Coordinates of C-alpha atoms in Angstrom, one line a residue:
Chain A
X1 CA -11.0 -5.0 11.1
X2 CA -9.5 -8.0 13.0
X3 CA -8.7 -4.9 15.8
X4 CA -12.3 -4.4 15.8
X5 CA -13.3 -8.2 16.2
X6 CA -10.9 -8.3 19.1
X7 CA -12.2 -5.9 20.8
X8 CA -15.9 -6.9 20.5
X9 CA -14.6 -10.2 21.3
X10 CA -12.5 -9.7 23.8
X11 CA -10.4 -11.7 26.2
X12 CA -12.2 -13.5 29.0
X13 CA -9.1 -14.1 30.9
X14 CA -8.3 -10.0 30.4
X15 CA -11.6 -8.9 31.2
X16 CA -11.9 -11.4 34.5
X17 CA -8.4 -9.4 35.8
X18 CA -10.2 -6.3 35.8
X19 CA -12.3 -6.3 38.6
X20 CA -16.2 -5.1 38.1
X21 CA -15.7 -1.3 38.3
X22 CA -19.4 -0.4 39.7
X23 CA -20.7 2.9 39.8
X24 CA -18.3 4.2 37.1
X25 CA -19.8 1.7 34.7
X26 CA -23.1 2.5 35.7
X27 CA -22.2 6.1 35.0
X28 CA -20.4 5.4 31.7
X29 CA -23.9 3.8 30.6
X30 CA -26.3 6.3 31.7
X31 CA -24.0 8.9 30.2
X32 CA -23.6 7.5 26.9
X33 CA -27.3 7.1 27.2
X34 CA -28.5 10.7 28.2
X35 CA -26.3 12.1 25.4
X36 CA -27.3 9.8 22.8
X37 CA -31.2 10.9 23.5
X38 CA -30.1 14.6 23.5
X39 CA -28.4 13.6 20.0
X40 CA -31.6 12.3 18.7
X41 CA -32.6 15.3 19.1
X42 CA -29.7 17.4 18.0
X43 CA -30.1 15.3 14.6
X44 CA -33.3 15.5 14.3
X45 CA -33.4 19.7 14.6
X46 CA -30.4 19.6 12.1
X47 CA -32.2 17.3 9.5
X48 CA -35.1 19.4 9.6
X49 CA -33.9 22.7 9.0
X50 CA -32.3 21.1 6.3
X51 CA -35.0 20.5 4.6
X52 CA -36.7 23.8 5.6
X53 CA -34.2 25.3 4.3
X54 CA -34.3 23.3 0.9
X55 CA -37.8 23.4 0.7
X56 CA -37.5 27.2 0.9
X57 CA -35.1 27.5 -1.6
X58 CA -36.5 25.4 -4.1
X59 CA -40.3 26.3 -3.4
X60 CA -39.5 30.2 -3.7
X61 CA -36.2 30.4 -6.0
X62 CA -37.8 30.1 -9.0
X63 CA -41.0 32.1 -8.4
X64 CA -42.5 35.7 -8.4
X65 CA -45.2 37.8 -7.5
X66 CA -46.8 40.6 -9.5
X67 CA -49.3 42.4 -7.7
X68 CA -51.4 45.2 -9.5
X69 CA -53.5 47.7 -7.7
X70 CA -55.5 50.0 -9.4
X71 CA -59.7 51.8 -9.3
X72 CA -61.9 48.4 -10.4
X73 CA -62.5 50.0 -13.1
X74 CA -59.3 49.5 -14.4
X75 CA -57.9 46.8 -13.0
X76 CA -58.9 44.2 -16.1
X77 CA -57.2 46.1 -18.4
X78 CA -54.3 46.5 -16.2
X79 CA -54.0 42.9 -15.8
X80 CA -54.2 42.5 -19.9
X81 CA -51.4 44.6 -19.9
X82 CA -49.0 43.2 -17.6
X83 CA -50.0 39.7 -19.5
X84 CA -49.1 41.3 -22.1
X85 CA -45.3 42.0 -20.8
X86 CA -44.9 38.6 -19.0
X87 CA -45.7 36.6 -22.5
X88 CA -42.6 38.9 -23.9
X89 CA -40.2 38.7 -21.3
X90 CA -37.9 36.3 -22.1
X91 CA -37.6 34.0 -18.6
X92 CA -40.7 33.7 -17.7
X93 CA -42.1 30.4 -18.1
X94 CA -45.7 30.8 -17.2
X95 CA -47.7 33.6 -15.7
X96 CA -51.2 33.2 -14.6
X97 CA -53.5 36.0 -12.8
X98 CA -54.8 34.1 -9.3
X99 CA -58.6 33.6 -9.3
X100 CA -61.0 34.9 -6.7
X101 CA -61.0 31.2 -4.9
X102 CA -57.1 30.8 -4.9
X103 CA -57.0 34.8 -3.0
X104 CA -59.9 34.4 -1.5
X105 CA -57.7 30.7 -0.1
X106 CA -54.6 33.1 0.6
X107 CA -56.6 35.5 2.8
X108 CA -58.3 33.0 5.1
X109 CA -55.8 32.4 7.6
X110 CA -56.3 35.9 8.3
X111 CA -59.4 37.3 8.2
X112 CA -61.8 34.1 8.0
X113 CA -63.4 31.8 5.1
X114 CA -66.5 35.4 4.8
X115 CA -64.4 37.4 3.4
X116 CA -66.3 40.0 0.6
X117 CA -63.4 39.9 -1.7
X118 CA -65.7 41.3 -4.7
X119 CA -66.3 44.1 -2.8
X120 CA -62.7 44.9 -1.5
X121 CA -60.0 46.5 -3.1
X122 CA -58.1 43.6 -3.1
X123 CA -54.7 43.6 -5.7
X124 CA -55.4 41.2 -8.4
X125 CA -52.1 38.6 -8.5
X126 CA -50.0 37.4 -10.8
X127 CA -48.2 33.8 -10.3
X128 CA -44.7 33.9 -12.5
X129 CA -42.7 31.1 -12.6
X130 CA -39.4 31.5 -14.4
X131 CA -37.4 29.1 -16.8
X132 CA -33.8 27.6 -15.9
X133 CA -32.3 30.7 -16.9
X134 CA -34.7 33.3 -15.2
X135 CA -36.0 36.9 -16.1
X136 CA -33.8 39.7 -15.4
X137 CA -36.3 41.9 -12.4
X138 CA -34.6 45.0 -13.4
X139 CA -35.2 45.3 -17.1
X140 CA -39.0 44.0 -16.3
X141 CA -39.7 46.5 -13.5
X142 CA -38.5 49.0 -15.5
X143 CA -41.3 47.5 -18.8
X144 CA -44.0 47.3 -15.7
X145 CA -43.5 50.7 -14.6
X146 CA -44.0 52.1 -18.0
X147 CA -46.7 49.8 -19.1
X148 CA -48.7 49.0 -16.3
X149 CA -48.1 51.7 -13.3
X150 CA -49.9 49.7 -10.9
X151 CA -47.9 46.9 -11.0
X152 CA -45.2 45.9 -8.5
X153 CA -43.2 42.8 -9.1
X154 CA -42.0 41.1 -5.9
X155 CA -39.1 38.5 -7.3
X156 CA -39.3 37.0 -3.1
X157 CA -35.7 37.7 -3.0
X158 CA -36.4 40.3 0.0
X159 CA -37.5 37.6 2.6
X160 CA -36.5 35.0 1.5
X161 CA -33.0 34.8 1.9
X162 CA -32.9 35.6 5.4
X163 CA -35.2 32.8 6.2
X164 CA -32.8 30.6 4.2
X165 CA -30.2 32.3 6.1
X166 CA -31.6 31.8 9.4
X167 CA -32.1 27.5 8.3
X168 CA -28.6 27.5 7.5
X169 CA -27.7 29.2 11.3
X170 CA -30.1 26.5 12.9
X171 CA -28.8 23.5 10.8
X172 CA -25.0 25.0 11.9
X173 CA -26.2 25.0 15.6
X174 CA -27.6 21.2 15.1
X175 CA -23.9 20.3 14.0
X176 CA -22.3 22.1 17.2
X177 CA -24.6 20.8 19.3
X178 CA -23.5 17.2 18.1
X179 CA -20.3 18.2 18.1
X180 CA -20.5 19.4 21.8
X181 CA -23.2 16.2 22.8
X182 CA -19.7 14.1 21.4
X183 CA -17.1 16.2 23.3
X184 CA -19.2 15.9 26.7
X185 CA -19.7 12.4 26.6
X186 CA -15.9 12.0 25.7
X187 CA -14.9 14.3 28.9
X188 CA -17.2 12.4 30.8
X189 CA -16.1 8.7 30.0
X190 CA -12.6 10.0 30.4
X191 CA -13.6 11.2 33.7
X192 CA -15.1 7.9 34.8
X193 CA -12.7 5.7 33.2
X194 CA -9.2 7.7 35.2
X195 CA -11.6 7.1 38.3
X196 CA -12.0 3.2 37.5
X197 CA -8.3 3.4 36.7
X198 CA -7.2 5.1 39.9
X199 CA -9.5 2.5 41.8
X200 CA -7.6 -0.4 40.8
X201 CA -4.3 0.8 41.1
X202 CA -3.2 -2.4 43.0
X203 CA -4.8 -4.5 40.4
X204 CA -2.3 -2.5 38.0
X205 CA 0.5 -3.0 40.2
X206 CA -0.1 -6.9 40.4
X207 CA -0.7 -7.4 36.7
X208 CA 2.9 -5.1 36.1
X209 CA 4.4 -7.2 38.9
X210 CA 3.6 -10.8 36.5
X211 CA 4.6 -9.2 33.4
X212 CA 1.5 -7.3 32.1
X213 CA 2.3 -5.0 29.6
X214 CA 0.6 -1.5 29.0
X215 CA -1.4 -2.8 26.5
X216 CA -3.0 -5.6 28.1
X217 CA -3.9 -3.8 31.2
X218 CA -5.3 -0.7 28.8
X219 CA -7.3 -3.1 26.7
X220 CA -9.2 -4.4 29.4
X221 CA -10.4 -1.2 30.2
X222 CA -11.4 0.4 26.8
X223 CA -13.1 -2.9 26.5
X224 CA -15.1 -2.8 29.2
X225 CA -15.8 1.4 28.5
X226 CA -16.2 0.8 25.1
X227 CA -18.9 -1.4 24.9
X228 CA -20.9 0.2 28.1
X229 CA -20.9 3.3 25.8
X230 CA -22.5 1.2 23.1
X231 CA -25.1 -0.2 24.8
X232 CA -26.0 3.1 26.6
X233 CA -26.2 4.8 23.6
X234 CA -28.1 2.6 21.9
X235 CA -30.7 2.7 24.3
X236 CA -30.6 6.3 24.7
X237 CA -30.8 6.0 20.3
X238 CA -33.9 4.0 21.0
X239 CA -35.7 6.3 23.5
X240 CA -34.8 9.1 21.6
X241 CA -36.3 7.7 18.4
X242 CA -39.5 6.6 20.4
X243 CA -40.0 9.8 21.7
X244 CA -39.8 11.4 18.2
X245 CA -42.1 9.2 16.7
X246 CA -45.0 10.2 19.6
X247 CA -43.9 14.2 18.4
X248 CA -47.4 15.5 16.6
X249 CA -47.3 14.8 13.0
X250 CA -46.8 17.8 10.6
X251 CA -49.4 19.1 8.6
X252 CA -50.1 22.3 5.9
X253 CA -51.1 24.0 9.7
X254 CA -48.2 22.5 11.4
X255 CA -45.3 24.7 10.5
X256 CA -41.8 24.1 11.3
X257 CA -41.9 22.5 15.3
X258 CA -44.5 19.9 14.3
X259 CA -42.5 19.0 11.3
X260 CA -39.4 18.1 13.5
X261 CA -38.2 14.4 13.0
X262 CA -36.9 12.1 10.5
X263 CA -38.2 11.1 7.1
X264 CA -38.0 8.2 5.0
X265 CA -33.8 7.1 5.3
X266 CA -33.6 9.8 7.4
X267 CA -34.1 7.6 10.0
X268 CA -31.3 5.4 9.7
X269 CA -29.1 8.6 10.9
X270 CA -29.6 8.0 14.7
X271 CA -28.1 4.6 14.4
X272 CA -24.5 6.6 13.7
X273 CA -24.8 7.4 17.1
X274 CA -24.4 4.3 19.1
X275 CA -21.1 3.4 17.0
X276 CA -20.0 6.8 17.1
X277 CA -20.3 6.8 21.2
X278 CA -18.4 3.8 20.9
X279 CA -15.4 5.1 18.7
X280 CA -15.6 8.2 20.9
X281 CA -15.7 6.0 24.2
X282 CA -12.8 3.8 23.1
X283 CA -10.3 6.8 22.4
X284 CA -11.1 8.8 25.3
X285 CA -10.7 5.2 27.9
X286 CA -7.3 4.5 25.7
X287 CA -5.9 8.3 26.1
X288 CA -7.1 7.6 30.0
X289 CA -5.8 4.8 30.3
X290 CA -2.4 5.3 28.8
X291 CA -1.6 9.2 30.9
X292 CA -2.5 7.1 33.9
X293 CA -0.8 3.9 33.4
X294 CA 2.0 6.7 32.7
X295 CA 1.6 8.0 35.7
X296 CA 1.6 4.9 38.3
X297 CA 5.3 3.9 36.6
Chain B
X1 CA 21.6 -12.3 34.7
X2 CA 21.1 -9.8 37.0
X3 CA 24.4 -7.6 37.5
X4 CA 24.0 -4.1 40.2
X5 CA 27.2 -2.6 39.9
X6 CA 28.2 0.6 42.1
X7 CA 25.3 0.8 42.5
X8 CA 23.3 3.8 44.8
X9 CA 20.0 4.7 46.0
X10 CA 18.6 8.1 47.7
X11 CA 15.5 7.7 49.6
X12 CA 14.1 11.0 51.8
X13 CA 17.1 13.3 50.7
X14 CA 19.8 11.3 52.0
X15 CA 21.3 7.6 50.4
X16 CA 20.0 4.6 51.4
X17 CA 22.8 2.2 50.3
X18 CA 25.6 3.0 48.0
X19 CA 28.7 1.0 45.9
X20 CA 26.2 -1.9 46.2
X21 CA 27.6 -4.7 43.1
X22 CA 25.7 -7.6 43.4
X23 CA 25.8 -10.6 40.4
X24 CA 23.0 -13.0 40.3
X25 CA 24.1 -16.0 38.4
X26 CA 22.4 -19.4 37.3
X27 CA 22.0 -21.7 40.1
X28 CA 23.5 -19.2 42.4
X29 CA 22.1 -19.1 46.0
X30 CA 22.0 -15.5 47.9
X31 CA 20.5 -14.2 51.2
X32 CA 20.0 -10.7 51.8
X33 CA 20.1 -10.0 55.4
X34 CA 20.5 -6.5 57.9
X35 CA 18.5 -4.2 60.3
X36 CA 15.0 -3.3 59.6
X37 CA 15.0 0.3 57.0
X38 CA 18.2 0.0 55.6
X39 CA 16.7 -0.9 51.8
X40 CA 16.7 -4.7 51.8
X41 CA 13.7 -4.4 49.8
X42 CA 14.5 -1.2 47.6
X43 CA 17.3 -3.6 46.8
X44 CA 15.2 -6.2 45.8
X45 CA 13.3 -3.9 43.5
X46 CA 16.4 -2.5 41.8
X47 CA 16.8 -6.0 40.5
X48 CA 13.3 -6.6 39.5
X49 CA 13.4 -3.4 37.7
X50 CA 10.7 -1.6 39.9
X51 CA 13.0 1.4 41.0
X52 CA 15.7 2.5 38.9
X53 CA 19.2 4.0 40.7
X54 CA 20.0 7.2 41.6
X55 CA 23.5 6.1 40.7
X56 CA 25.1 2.8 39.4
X57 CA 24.2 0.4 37.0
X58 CA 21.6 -2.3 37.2
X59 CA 21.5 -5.4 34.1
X60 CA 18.9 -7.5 33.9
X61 CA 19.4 -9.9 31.6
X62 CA 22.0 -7.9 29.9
X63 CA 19.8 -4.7 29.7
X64 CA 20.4 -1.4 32.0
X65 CA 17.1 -0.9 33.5
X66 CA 17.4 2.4 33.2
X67 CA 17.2 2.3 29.6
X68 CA 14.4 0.2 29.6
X69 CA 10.9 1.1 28.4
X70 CA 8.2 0.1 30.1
X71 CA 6.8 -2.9 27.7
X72 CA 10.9 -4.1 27.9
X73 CA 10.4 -4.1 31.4
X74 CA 6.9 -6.3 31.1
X75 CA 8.5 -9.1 29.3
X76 CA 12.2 -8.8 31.8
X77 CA 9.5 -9.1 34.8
X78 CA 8.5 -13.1 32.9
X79 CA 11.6 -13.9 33.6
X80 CA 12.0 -12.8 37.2
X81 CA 9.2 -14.5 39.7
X82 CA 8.8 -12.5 42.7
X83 CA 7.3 -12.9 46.0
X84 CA 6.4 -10.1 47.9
X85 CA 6.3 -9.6 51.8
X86 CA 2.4 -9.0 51.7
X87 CA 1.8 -11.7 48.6
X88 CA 0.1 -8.9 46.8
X89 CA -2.7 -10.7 44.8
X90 CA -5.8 -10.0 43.1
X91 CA -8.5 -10.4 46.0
X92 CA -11.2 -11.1 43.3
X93 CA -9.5 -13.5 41.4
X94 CA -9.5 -17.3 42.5
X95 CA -5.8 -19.0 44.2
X96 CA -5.7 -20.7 40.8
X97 CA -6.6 -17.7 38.6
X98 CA -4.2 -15.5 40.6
X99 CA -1.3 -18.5 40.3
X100 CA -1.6 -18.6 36.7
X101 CA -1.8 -14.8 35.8
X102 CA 1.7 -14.8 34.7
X103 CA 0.5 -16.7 31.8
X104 CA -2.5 -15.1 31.6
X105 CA -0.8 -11.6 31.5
X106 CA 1.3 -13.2 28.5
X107 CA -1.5 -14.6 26.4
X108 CA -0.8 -18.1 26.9
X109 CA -3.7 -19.2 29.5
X110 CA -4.1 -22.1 27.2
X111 CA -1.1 -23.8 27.9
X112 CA -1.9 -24.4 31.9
X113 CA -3.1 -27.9 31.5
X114 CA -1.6 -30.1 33.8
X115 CA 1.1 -27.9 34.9
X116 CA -1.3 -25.8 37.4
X117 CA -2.5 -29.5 38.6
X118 CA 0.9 -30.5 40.1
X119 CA 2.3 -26.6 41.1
X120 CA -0.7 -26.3 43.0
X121 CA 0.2 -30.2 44.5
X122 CA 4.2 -29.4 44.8
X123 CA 3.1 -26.5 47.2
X124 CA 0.0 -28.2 48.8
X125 CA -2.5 -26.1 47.5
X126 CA -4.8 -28.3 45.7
X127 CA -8.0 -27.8 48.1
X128 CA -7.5 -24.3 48.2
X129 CA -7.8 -24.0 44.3
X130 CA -10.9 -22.1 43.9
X131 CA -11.0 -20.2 46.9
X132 CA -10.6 -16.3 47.3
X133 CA -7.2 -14.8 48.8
X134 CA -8.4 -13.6 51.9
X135 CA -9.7 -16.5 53.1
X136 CA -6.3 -18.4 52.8
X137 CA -4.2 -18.4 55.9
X138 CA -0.3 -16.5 55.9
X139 CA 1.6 -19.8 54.9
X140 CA -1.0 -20.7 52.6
X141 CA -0.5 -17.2 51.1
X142 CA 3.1 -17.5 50.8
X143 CA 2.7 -20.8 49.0
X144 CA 0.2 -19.6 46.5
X145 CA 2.7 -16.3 45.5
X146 CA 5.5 -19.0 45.1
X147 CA 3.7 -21.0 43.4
X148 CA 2.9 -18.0 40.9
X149 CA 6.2 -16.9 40.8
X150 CA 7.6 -20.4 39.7
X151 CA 4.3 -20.6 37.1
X152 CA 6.3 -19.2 34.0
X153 CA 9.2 -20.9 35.1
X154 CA 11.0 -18.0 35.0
X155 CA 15.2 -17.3 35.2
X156 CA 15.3 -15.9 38.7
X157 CA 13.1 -16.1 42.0
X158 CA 13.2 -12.7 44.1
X159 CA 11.5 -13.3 47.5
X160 CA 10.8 -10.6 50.4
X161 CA 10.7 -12.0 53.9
X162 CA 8.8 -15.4 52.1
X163 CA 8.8 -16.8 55.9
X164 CA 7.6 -13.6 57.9
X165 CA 4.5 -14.8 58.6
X166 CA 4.5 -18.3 58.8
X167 CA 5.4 -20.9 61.7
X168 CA 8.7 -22.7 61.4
X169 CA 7.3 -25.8 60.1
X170 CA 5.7 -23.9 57.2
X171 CA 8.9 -22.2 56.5
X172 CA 11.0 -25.3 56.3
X173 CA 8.3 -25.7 54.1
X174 CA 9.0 -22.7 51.7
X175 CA 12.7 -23.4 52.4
X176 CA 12.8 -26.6 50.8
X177 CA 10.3 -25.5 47.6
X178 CA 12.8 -22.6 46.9
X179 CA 15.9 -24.9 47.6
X180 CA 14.4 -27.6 45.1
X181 CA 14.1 -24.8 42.2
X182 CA 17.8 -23.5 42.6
X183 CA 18.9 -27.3 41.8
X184 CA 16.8 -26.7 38.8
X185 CA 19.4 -24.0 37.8
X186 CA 17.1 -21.4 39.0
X187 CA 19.2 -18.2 40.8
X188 CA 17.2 -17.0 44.4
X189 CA 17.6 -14.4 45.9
X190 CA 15.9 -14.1 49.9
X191 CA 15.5 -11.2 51.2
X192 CA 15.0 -12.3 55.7
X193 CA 15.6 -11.3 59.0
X194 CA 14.9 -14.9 60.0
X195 CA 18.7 -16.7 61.0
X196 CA 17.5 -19.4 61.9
X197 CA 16.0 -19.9 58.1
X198 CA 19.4 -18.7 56.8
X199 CA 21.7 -21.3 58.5
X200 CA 18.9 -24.3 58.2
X201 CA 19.5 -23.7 54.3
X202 CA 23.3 -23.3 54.3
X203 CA 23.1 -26.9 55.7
X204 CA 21.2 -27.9 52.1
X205 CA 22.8 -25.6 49.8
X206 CA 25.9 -23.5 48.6
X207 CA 24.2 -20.4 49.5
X208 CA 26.1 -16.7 50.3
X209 CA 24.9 -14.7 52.8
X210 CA 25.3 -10.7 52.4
X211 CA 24.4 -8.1 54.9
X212 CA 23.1 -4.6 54.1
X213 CA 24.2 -2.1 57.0
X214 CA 25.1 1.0 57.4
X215 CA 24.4 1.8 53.7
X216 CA 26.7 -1.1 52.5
X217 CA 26.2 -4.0 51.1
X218 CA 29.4 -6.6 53.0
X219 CA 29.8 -10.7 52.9
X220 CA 27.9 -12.1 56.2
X221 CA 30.6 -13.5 58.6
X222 CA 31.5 -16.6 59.4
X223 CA 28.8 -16.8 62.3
X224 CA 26.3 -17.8 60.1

């Protein structure tokens, strides 16, 4: 901790030695900056598949579909009968046949609000919605196909793993891409700090000549990168979060692009990523710092 | 305090100097004198620990350099104040910041206080304080890296040609600042071509001269 306060508050008479290193600062900040933005981002796209990916699970893990076709005739009594079964089967919470609004609601997207459902032949559906424990699909397929032949039970299991699959792949790619937003803007402050290094190699010289050890002449310079990491990213954090705000706001219509962002604490994630710039900044100026100092002995 | 002994040095695939043995002892007053290119200032460096031998031992302070680590050879360099040929400051950095960097470098800026008033006076610098290295004149140069070298009061003063660029006055000038800190107990080593310098201080001071020819290091001769 005191190592931390030190280096935020620094050494005036250290940091004076150093002479302004220009464009590499300038480079450091607008670096730090860019990456932190594209991190926003990053984070954002990782949060939200996230929750796609939850809201998947948990909206469709415990639910099921039993669709019955069958001659109109006979599609009330078919219904009665499958009732009938779903009340028995142990698992099954509730089961309730959809009414002509709720398909009628279903079939919109598609073929408009005029729709002459009456006179379609439509499936009639079945909501199920299981208990804790769940129904076993096998031993009630097998009831259905005895009972009610027109029945087919769709448990979602068929498409809805691989869209929970394909979350997970996207929320992994978020994570790389943070990981790789990190290891660029490590490579890059390394690159600009050996250049502000190998600028001042008769400053280094001098303050060796007076007894400056290693140490003092490396602090000055992780300092100085350090904090110009910091304060790029945190405007970059800023812009980034500005620019997510003014995305469109999701809706029921929106699907998954409009619903990219943060919610609720979900927002305090980006400001990880000015510290973390910093922590990455400091050991990639101190590695720098210390192979060079190396070198020039 | 500082001890070479047999000591060698290659330079460019061939040696430079070797069997050099050189003590430096409090109060002790040396010259190092010989043609241009034969190491005078490689020698200088052996004993301030900035090149190591290729053969040879070098103590500083009762340490062989060449076992020295490079934060060992930080706090050695506090005791040994050098001034270089070309000054070698910090062009950004005021007469007065550059003067007290030695304790800057050592984390005790705080204890200047007076002490930068009257160095700064002993070598006639007090105008020139605040102003920027290039705009001081050779001499005035030469007094500012003295006066840096002196600042920690260190054990041993190291000086490279100290009067190479300066007119005679100026260097009777230098001559009598580094005189005045070997009758403090302080050992000096110069490292000149200029005579003239060499026998105005053997007037003032027990001072041995040594000559570094022909890739030794011998006694000057009477002449001087």
């Amino acid at each position: 901790m005191n190592k931390v306060f030190a280096l935020l508050s620094g050494d005036p008479n250290a940091d004076r030695a150093v002479p302004p290193t220009g464009y590499t600062a300038r480079l450091t900040v607008f670096t730090a900056g860019a990456m932190a933005f594209l991190a926003v981002f990053a984070l954002s796209l990782t949060l939200a598949t996230n929750r796609l990916a939850d809201r998947w699970s948990s909206e469709l893990a415990r639910t099921a579909t039993l669709r019955i076709s069958a001659p109109a005739d006979q599609i009330d009594a078919q219904v009665r009968a499958a009732m009938n079964v779903l009340d028995t089967t142990p698992g099954i919470a509730t089961a309730r046949p959809l009414s002509t609004q709720e398909q009628q609601d279903l079939l919109e997207p598609w073929f408009g609000p005029d729709l002459p459902l009456e006179s379609l032949p439509i499936p009639q559906l079945i909501e199920i919605t299981e208990t804790d424990v769940g129904f076993d699909p096998i031993g009630l397929r097998a009831r259905l196909q005895v009972e009610v032949p027109g029945a087919v039970l769709d448990d979602h299991t068929r498409w809805r793993d691989p869209l929970v699959q394909a979350a997970n792949r996207i929320r992994s790619l978020g994570f790389v891409s943070l990981l790789l937003i990190g290891g660029a803007t490590g490579a890059m402050i390394t690159l600009a700090a050996q250049s502000a290094l190998a600028a001042n190699g008769q400053v280094i010289r001098v303050m060796r000549l007076v007894g400056a050890r290693d140490t003092y002449i490396a602090r000055a310079f992780v300092r100085r990168f350090t904090l110009r990491a910091a304060l790029g990213a945190l405007a970059g954090t800023l812009l980034g979060l500005v620019a997510i705000a003014l995305l469109p706001q999701g809706d029921t219509a929106g699907g998954f692009l409009t619903g990219l962002g943060f919610k609720g604490a979900g927002w305090l994630w980006p400001f990880l990523i000015p510290p973390f710039a910093a922590i990455v900044a400091f050991f990639a100026t101190r590695a720098a710092a210390f192979r060079t100092l190396g070198n020039l002995s | 305090m500082i001890r070479l002994e047999n000591v060698a040095y290659n330079y460019g695939g061939g040696a430079l100097f070797t069997g050099v043995s050189l003590h430096l002892e409090p109060g002790s007053f040396h010259f190092l004198t010989g043609p241009s290119g034969t190491g005078k200032t490689t020698l200088l460096k052996l004993c301030y620990g900035e090149l190591l031998p290729t053969s040879g031992r070098v103590q500083l302070f009762g340490k062989d350099s060449a076992g020295m680590n490079r934060d060992e050879v930080a706090l050695m360099r506090r005791r040994i104040g050098v001034v270089h040929q070309d000054c070698q400051f910090l062009d950004h950095l005021s007469v007065a910041e550059n003067v007290v960097l030695p304790l800057t470098v050592a984390g005790r800026a705080n204890e200047v206080g007076q002490d930068l008033t009257d160095l700064l006076g002993w070598v006639g610098l007090e105008r020139q304080a605040s102003q920027l290295p290039p705009e001081l004149s050779g001499g005035e140069r030469q007094r500012a890296a003295l006066a840096r070298a002196v600042m920690v009061s260190p054990d041993v003063l190291i000086a490279d040609e100290p009067t190479g660029n300066v007119d005679w006055e100026m260097s009777q000038r230098l001559l009598h600042l580094l005189i005045e800190l070997n009758r403090m107990g302080k050992a000096v080593l110069i490292a000149t071509h200029d005579l003239n310098l060499i026998r105005a201080a053997k007037a003032q001071v027990q001072a041995r001269v040594l000559r570094l020819q022909g890739g030794e290091l011998q006694s000057a001769g009477a002449e001087l």
